[in-house]
Amino acid sequence: MTGVKETQNTYLSSFERFEKNLAGGGQSWLHEIRRAAIQRFAELGFPSTHIEEWKYTNVAPLTKIDFEPASNDVGRVSAEDIARSPLVEPGSIRLVFVDGRFSEELSSLEELPRGITARSLAQELQYPDRKGGGNATLEAHLSRYADYNEHAFAALNTAFIEDGAFIEIQKGIRVERPIHLLFVSTASDRARVSHPRSLIVAGRESQAVIIEEYMGPDGAVYFTNAVTEIVAGESAIIEHYKVQQESDDAFHIATLQVEQERSSNFVSHSISLGGALTRNDFNSVLDGEGAECMLNGLYATDGRQFIDNHTLIDHASPHCTSRELYKGILDGKSEAVFNGAVIVRKDAQKSDARQSNKNLLLSKDATINTKPQLEIFADDVKCAHGATIGQVDREAIFYLRSRGIAEETAHLMLTAAFAQDILNRMKAETIRARIEEVLSARLSFKEVL
Amino acid sequence: MLEIKNLHASVEGKHILQGIDLKVNAGEVHAIMGPNGSGKSTLAQVLAGRDVYTVTEGEVIYQGKDLLGMPPEERAREGIFLAFQYPVEIPGVNNMYFLRASLNAARKHRGLEELDAMDFLTLAKAKIKALDMDDSLMKRSVNEGFSGGEKKRNEIFQMAMLEPTLAILDETDSGLDIDALKVVAEGVNALRNPEHAILVVTHYQRLLNYIVPDFVHVLSEGRIVRSGGKELALELEEKGYAWIEGTTPSAHKDFFLGR
């Protein structure tokens, strides 16, 4: 155990070592960004609960652990371990990362369809810049969207940009196979931190389904600090699934930053089940007329788990639509935070935003803090929001029992039913079925689904 | 089959049932009538095991067993069925899935093999047709968005599937038009046989034209104040509930003990 300031200093000194190792292989354009980000992290420090955005989320437990930066010396993961994820299927384009590092042997990138680039960021960063053979798309987009000026963890991730996924989908390409990004952490004597950084650029009128999955072995203590940036080009259709099944002793802090161009359609499904402390930031900027964004979230916590979902939808252009439904199932002494912000900019007339957060408390010791936050600067808009917190319906329990269904089964049926409309919104049927499996195992309603 | 002895029950400190005595034999249909607030629905719910009511005195013997000691699900598996006055909407739980779980729980309890999805569906389709119900109700969530009539038919459909030994109908007629009422009555009459008993709780005599009871009991202030044959319902219809007000339970006691 060490003090907060000292831990912050360890990150700063490990940055110095990181920087030395990059000497010669570093890209000047990116390195400027890294330096600016570490500078910003030094100024910001870890967020305290005095900051409005972190009011209910105390990151102190995280700052007390002196995490070892995951280097080339990563844990061992076998193909059998990978197969434990129900989302792994032969048909998908799969990039696997172990403790933040790309693993070629566990990935599946054979016979990529035409018009798609899927590689590790580390591979892509071996060239000094675009003139020296580097990828122009990467240089144009990496780190241009996720804000590291205000968010300390995004700053930390940006400072340590080294590996992650780089996906580029060309104009008009419809990718039939799901793109599965699997981040596996391993147990080790010294708790590790990894900063996976991914960039997905979907060209005009392209279509893709992306799965971002995080997992780790039970009982392992580690820290995943991820940032993913997605650019949805004009009229692109992207369905994104995030499935977080970290170890119950792990820390997971992640930003998903989406940039949406004109008439693009972005659907996000965020399923959070694991982690001791989880913070998800989902930000989407509706940056072109007619862009649509749909957010579905489900978090299920138990024991002493803590989960915070912060979403921000920025209606920056007229005629954009956003729909958001986040549901929470809280048991034990777990705690959850939902903060759903919608900003409608001055010129974003005819914006249509709806947001809802519903929570089911299965225990009297569970806590939820839910807060909608609307900031509207245009006058011709439709915005609605609502939040509910409730217990299992006792009348429904009696009704089921009066039909011969055992009390425990009745509770599971109603819990499963509560989660059902999130599942129903998932368009990719096989993925939905598999997520249903993950959920049933986690919430033990296997027999009732 | 069912013997209720001096049953007292209260809710939130309010004493609702104040000494009910009733005996129901296999093959019989009993109607329980009474004005609003007389305790009819409470009696039905206490028999089904609703835990908001506290039984303060008395006992209920069902097929030789202590009914009040059983949790609601066990009562159901033992063959008791309550058709709810207000069937509960359960969004997200599929009607067919729910009913199969229910039927199989009872079958398992009786040592019968559980029905697979196909056999269940064949059975359900036959019953649903007999009740003149819309097939699409099977695919929807339990009672969600059902009209009042659809909800009541769904109760009768469940009853037809479960074939209970003792069916309790709690104001199943309320809010039904005459056509729906006939369908419901047909469903109930189909269940009549020497092994089954039916308890019909109703405010109005109308339903009893279609489900003709063997006995009629009138409840007032938590007690049965009068019992008789089917003609008692007609007499009640004619004279109104004011007629029984002020009567003592003794008339019923004599009838009950005299049987």
Short mmCIF file of N, CA and C in Angstrom, two decimals, chain A residues 394-395 397-398 401 407, chain B residues 10-11 45-46 48-55 72 75:
data_model
loop_
_atom_site.label_atom_id
_atom_site.label_comp_id
_atom_site.label_asym_id
_atom_site.label_seq_id
_atom_site.Cartn_x
_atom_site.Cartn_y
_atom_site.Cartn_z
N ARG A 394 -44.00 -8.03 -5.78
CA ARG A 394 -44.48 -9.10 -4.89
C ARG A 394 -45.76 -9.77 -5.42
N GLU A 395 -46.58 -8.97 -6.08
CA GLU A 395 -47.82 -9.52 -6.64
C GLU A 395 -47.50 -10.55 -7.73
N ILE A 397 -44.73 -12.25 -7.94
CA ILE A 397 -44.16 -13.43 -7.28
C ILE A 397 -45.29 -14.34 -6.80
N PHE A 398 -46.30 -13.75 -6.17
CA PHE A 398 -47.41 -14.58 -5.69
C PHE A 398 -48.15 -15.25 -6.85
N ARG A 401 -46.11 -18.16 -7.96
CA ARG A 401 -46.14 -19.24 -6.96
C ARG A 401 -47.49 -19.92 -6.93
N GLU A 407 -40.61 -20.31 -5.21
CA GLU A 407 -40.34 -18.91 -4.93
C GLU A 407 -39.01 -18.45 -5.56
N SER B 10 -56.72 -11.74 9.03
CA SER B 10 -56.70 -10.28 9.05
C SER B 10 -55.61 -9.75 8.12
N VAL B 11 -55.77 -8.50 7.73
CA VAL B 11 -54.74 -7.84 6.93
C VAL B 11 -54.48 -6.48 7.56
N GLN B 45 -58.16 -15.79 -1.56
CA GLN B 45 -56.71 -15.57 -1.52
C GLN B 45 -56.04 -16.30 -0.36
N VAL B 46 -56.73 -16.38 0.78
CA VAL B 46 -56.17 -17.12 1.92
C VAL B 46 -56.03 -18.60 1.54
N ALA B 48 -55.45 -19.73 -1.37
CA ALA B 48 -54.34 -19.88 -2.31
C ALA B 48 -52.99 -19.60 -1.67
N GLY B 49 -53.01 -18.98 -0.47
CA GLY B 49 -51.75 -18.79 0.25
C GLY B 49 -51.13 -17.42 0.15
N ARG B 50 -51.93 -16.41 -0.15
CA ARG B 50 -51.42 -15.04 -0.23
C ARG B 50 -50.90 -14.61 1.14
N ASP B 51 -49.62 -14.18 1.18
CA ASP B 51 -49.03 -13.93 2.50
C ASP B 51 -49.32 -12.57 3.11
N VAL B 52 -50.03 -11.70 2.40
CA VAL B 52 -50.39 -10.43 3.04
C VAL B 52 -51.48 -10.63 4.11
N TYR B 53 -52.16 -11.77 4.03
CA TYR B 53 -53.18 -12.07 5.03
C TYR B 53 -52.61 -12.95 6.13
N THR B 54 -52.97 -12.65 7.36
CA THR B 54 -52.50 -13.48 8.47
C THR B 54 -53.69 -14.27 9.00
N VAL B 55 -53.52 -15.58 9.04
CA VAL B 55 -54.57 -16.41 9.62
C VAL B 55 -54.39 -16.38 11.13
N PRO B 72 -47.61 -21.38 -1.13
CA PRO B 72 -48.54 -21.30 -2.26
C PRO B 72 -48.21 -22.28 -3.39
N ARG B 75 -49.44 -25.75 -2.65
CA ARG B 75 -50.90 -25.85 -2.78
C ARG B 75 -51.26 -26.04 -4.25
#
